[in-house]
GROMACS .gro file of C-alpha atoms in nm:
model
  228
    1UNK     CA    1  -3.357   1.631   0.793
    2UNK     CA    2  -3.531   1.972   0.981
    3UNK     CA    3  -3.768   1.749   1.216
    4UNK     CA    4  -4.134   1.856   1.349
    5UNK     CA    5  -3.993   2.278   1.194
    6UNK     CA    6  -3.990   2.196   0.902
    7UNK     CA    7  -4.286   2.389   0.798
    8UNK     CA    8  -4.081   2.726   0.955
    9UNK     CA    9  -3.750   2.687   0.698
   10UNK     CA   10  -3.724   3.108   0.489
   11UNK     CA   11  -3.447   2.969   0.296
   12UNK     CA   12  -3.429   2.726  -0.056
   13UNK     CA   13  -3.080   2.586  -0.136
   14UNK     CA   14  -3.099   2.550  -0.533
   15UNK     CA   15  -2.743   2.260  -0.538
   16UNK     CA   16  -2.587   2.137  -0.887
   17UNK     CA   17  -2.699   2.204  -1.206
   18UNK     CA   18  -2.922   2.064  -1.446
   19UNK     CA   19  -3.052   1.770  -1.471
   20UNK     CA   20  -2.908   1.697  -1.132
   21UNK     CA   21  -3.043   1.975  -0.942
   22UNK     CA   22  -3.231   1.962  -0.591
   23UNK     CA   23  -3.398   2.204  -0.382
   24UNK     CA   24  -3.301   2.212   0.033
   25UNK     CA   25  -3.537   2.383   0.232
   26UNK     CA   26  -3.330   2.523   0.511
   27UNK     CA   27  -3.317   2.800   0.872
   28UNK     CA   28  -3.131   3.130   0.809
   29UNK     CA   29  -3.111   3.061   1.124
   30UNK     CA   30  -2.896   2.723   1.119
   31UNK     CA   31  -2.721   2.827   0.784
   32UNK     CA   32  -2.562   3.188   0.954
   33UNK     CA   33  -2.504   2.974   1.262
   34UNK     CA   34  -2.279   2.753   1.074
   35UNK     CA   35  -2.135   2.889   0.790
   36UNK     CA   36  -1.934   3.261   0.667
   37UNK     CA   37  -2.018   3.171   0.273
   38UNK     CA   38  -2.413   3.144   0.420
   39UNK     CA   39  -2.367   3.448   0.646
   40UNK     CA   40  -2.325   3.689   0.323
   41UNK     CA   41  -2.565   3.512   0.084
   42UNK     CA   42  -2.845   3.575   0.336
   43UNK     CA   43  -2.789   3.933   0.435
   44UNK     CA   44  -2.732   3.994   0.028
   45UNK     CA   45  -3.092   3.809  -0.036
   46UNK     CA   46  -3.215   3.927   0.228
   47UNK     CA   47  -3.345   4.252   0.087
   48UNK     CA   48  -3.620   4.143  -0.212
   49UNK     CA   49  -3.836   4.070   0.085
   50UNK     CA   50  -3.934   3.748  -0.044
   51UNK     CA   51  -4.097   3.503   0.224
   52UNK     CA   52  -3.845   3.263   0.061
   53UNK     CA   53  -3.495   3.329   0.027
   54UNK     CA   54  -3.331   3.165  -0.287
   55UNK     CA   55  -2.982   3.082  -0.288
   56UNK     CA   56  -2.826   2.917  -0.549
   57UNK     CA   57  -2.500   2.713  -0.579
   58UNK     CA   58  -2.434   2.544  -0.908
   59UNK     CA   59  -2.085   2.444  -0.804
   60UNK     CA   60  -2.207   2.175  -0.540
   61UNK     CA   61  -2.406   1.855  -0.604
   62UNK     CA   62  -2.668   1.805  -0.444
   63UNK     CA   63  -2.556   1.498  -0.275
   64UNK     CA   64  -2.242   1.652  -0.156
   65UNK     CA   65  -2.535   1.972  -0.028
   66UNK     CA   66  -2.741   1.723   0.136
   67UNK     CA   67  -2.428   1.545   0.344
   68UNK     CA   68  -2.332   1.966   0.459
   69UNK     CA   69  -2.707   2.038   0.535
   70UNK     CA   70  -2.716   1.749   0.800
   71UNK     CA   71  -2.381   1.829   0.911
   72UNK     CA   72  -2.500   2.231   1.063
   73UNK     CA   73  -2.823   2.092   1.183
   74UNK     CA   74  -2.639   1.803   1.373
   75UNK     CA   75  -2.302   1.822   1.433
   76UNK     CA   76  -2.182   1.525   1.286
   77UNK     CA   77  -2.079   1.427   0.913
   78UNK     CA   78  -2.236   1.107   0.779
   79UNK     CA   79  -2.035   0.931   0.527
   80UNK     CA   80  -2.247   0.705   0.322
   81UNK     CA   81  -1.964   0.648   0.044
   82UNK     CA   82  -1.577   0.518   0.077
   83UNK     CA   83  -1.587   0.639  -0.266
   84UNK     CA   84  -1.218   0.887  -0.163
   85UNK     CA   85  -1.266   1.102  -0.468
   86UNK     CA   86  -1.629   1.147  -0.336
   87UNK     CA   87  -1.487   1.250   0.004
   88UNK     CA   88  -1.285   1.479  -0.141
   89UNK     CA   89  -1.503   1.638  -0.335
   90UNK     CA   90  -1.699   1.636   0.045
   91UNK     CA   91  -1.392   1.823   0.188
   92UNK     CA   92  -1.358   2.078  -0.097
   93UNK     CA   93  -1.723   2.198  -0.029
   94UNK     CA   94  -1.692   2.233   0.320
   95UNK     CA   95  -1.429   2.467   0.262
   96UNK     CA   96  -1.600   2.674   0.002
   97UNK     CA   97  -1.858   2.698   0.283
   98UNK     CA   98  -1.666   2.783   0.546
   99UNK     CA   99  -1.720   2.509   0.677
  100UNK     CA  100  -1.454   2.492   0.954
  101UNK     CA  101  -1.475   2.231   1.207
  102UNK     CA  102  -1.600   1.948   0.945
  103UNK     CA  103  -1.352   2.079   0.761
  104UNK     CA  104  -1.133   1.960   1.015
  105UNK     CA  105  -1.313   1.646   1.109
  106UNK     CA  106  -1.315   1.553   0.673
  107UNK     CA  107  -0.889   1.644   0.663
  108UNK     CA  108  -0.865   1.358   1.008
  109UNK     CA  109  -1.054   1.151   0.843
  110UNK     CA  110  -0.826   1.125   0.498
  111UNK     CA  111  -0.549   1.160   0.720
  112UNK     CA  112  -0.630   0.821   0.887
  113UNK     CA  113  -0.768   0.642   0.680
  114UNK     CA  114  -0.695   0.673   0.324
  115UNK     CA  115  -0.310   0.820   0.371
  116UNK     CA  116  -0.206   0.578   0.141
  117UNK     CA  117  -0.424   0.695  -0.122
  118UNK     CA  118  -0.337   1.074  -0.029
  119UNK     CA  119   0.004   0.970  -0.155
  120UNK     CA  120  -0.097   0.754  -0.466
  121UNK     CA  121  -0.329   1.045  -0.591
  122UNK     CA  122  -0.105   1.369  -0.589
  123UNK     CA  123  -0.187   1.412  -0.916
  124UNK     CA  124  -0.635   1.320  -0.865
  125UNK     CA  125  -0.618   1.517  -0.484
  126UNK     CA  126  -0.434   1.868  -0.665
  127UNK     CA  127  -0.745   1.840  -0.939
  128UNK     CA  128  -0.998   1.786  -0.713
  129UNK     CA  129  -0.877   2.103  -0.568
  130UNK     CA  130  -0.776   2.326  -0.878
  131UNK     CA  131  -1.129   2.262  -1.037
  132UNK     CA  132  -1.280   2.404  -0.707
  133UNK     CA  133  -0.990   2.686  -0.652
  134UNK     CA  134  -0.894   2.664  -0.371
  135UNK     CA  135  -0.543   2.449  -0.327
  136UNK     CA  136  -0.569   2.543   0.045
  137UNK     CA  137  -0.716   2.161   0.059
  138UNK     CA  138  -0.521   1.998  -0.098
  139UNK     CA  139  -0.205   2.227   0.133
  140UNK     CA  140  -0.393   2.098   0.393
  141UNK     CA  141  -0.309   1.758   0.388
  142UNK     CA  142   0.028   1.783   0.378
  143UNK     CA  143   0.114   1.983   0.691
  144UNK     CA  144  -0.014   1.671   0.934
  145UNK     CA  145   0.210   1.488   1.215
  146UNK     CA  146  -0.076   1.209   1.192
  147UNK     CA  147   0.020   1.144   0.832
  148UNK     CA  148   0.106   0.780   0.849
  149UNK     CA  149   0.300   0.755   0.531
  150UNK     CA  150   0.695   0.738   0.556
  151UNK     CA  151   0.836   1.149   0.476
  152UNK     CA  152   1.107   1.012   0.144
  153UNK     CA  153   0.749   0.863  -0.017
  154UNK     CA  154   0.623   1.192   0.037
  155UNK     CA  155   0.884   1.379  -0.098
  156UNK     CA  156   0.916   1.191  -0.399
  157UNK     CA  157   0.619   1.151  -0.476
  158UNK     CA  158   0.576   1.469  -0.482
  159UNK     CA  159   0.905   1.546  -0.716
  160UNK     CA  160   0.763   1.278  -0.937
  161UNK     CA  161   0.432   1.449  -1.004
  162UNK     CA  162   0.590   1.766  -1.057
  163UNK     CA  163   0.774   1.630  -1.334
  164UNK     CA  164   0.486   1.544  -1.489
  165UNK     CA  165   0.335   1.884  -1.483
  166UNK     CA  166   0.621   2.087  -1.574
  167UNK     CA  167   0.604   2.196  -1.921
  168UNK     CA  168   0.945   2.082  -2.137
  169UNK     CA  169   1.157   1.886  -1.864
  170UNK     CA  170   1.328   1.661  -1.917
  171UNK     CA  171   1.234   1.341  -1.711
  172UNK     CA  172   1.604   1.294  -1.638
  173UNK     CA  173   1.736   1.530  -1.391
  174UNK     CA  174   2.066   1.454  -1.465
  175UNK     CA  175   1.997   1.680  -1.799
  176UNK     CA  176   1.880   1.965  -1.666
  177UNK     CA  177   2.011   2.234  -1.659
  178UNK     CA  178   1.909   2.566  -1.386
  179UNK     CA  179   1.648   2.701  -1.595
  180UNK     CA  180   1.448   2.321  -1.532
  181UNK     CA  181   1.462   2.306  -1.176
  182UNK     CA  182   1.346   2.709  -1.157
  183UNK     CA  183   1.013   2.607  -1.325
  184UNK     CA  184   0.991   2.246  -1.114
  185UNK     CA  185   1.013   2.522  -0.818
  186UNK     CA  186   0.754   2.707  -0.962
  187UNK     CA  187   0.522   2.430  -0.995
  188UNK     CA  188   0.619   2.285  -0.647
  189UNK     CA  189   0.668   2.609  -0.432
  190UNK     CA  190   0.336   2.599  -0.268
  191UNK     CA  191   0.344   2.239  -0.092
  192UNK     CA  192   0.766   2.234   0.005
  193UNK     CA  193   0.791   2.413   0.289
  194UNK     CA  194   0.547   2.149   0.390
  195UNK     CA  195   0.766   1.863   0.372
  196UNK     CA  196   0.860   1.818   0.675
  197UNK     CA  197   1.269   1.784   0.595
  198UNK     CA  198   1.452   1.758   0.839
  199UNK     CA  199   1.289   1.436   0.888
  200UNK     CA  200   1.421   1.215   0.670
  201UNK     CA  201   1.685   1.048   0.724
  202UNK     CA  202   2.070   1.146   0.651
  203UNK     CA  203   2.116   0.914   0.345
  204UNK     CA  204   1.800   0.885   0.240
  205UNK     CA  205   1.793   1.327   0.246
  206UNK     CA  206   2.200   1.322   0.060
  207UNK     CA  207   2.018   1.021  -0.258
  208UNK     CA  208   1.728   1.180  -0.281
  209UNK     CA  209   1.660   1.538  -0.177
  210UNK     CA  210   2.026   1.729  -0.270
  211UNK     CA  211   2.047   1.657  -0.622
  212UNK     CA  212   1.674   1.953  -0.580
  213UNK     CA  213   1.855   2.164  -0.360
  214UNK     CA  214   1.756   2.426  -0.588
  215UNK     CA  215   1.352   2.356  -0.611
  216UNK     CA  216   1.384   2.479  -0.199
  217UNK     CA  217   1.295   2.805  -0.078
  218UNK     CA  218   1.640   2.974   0.047
  219UNK     CA  219   1.518   2.946   0.382
  220UNK     CA  220   1.430   2.644   0.404
  221UNK     CA  221   1.755   2.508   0.258
  222UNK     CA  222   2.006   2.740   0.414
  223UNK     CA  223   1.866   2.621   0.756
  224UNK     CA  224   1.895   2.259   0.648
  225UNK     CA  225   2.207   2.109   0.820
  226UNK     CA  226   2.184   1.846   0.553
  227UNK     CA  227   2.260   2.124   0.309
  228UNK     CA  228   2.562   2.275   0.421
   0.00000   0.00000   0.00000
């Protein structure tokens, strides 16, 4: 990975957890230039006066760390897998390390190549993001103009997911009380504003969005001409 300057590394990155643990040699200059996370870690650990700075990153598996290290050295994301969950994990790890360009490249890949999977596996995508305490990953995939799926399908999938993940809410929305709507609103509030309601045809909006008007942010509901 490091070519002729392999012997000049001054950082060792320990990625993963036992027994899936691996050490990677790296150069502080490369890490500092690419990653705000590593900037902070190197600054904090450089006072130890050790020959090598050891940075432990248990929350990133070795295979993911290796891919991101290669990116930091050559600027290319090499996807050696078609495993959608692994690609999502790669995106989350890139967020964790502050690799903004890598995040943009991976988002574009997922949106252009995996848009149907993102829609069909909304719950799984959100679970991965939450496991890393990084819900921005999921949110970042919603507002894209090039997401190749119908807007009303995104809305309906979001509603289905929200109902399934809101405690004590009835499956039949016709039986809901205002409290049920507000409970669903609390579940979906981080995501609803990214749905482009103005792109939804009137008939779909009237039959599939207006029944859930109470979950919409007030400013969004009031600005939508269909709701007046």
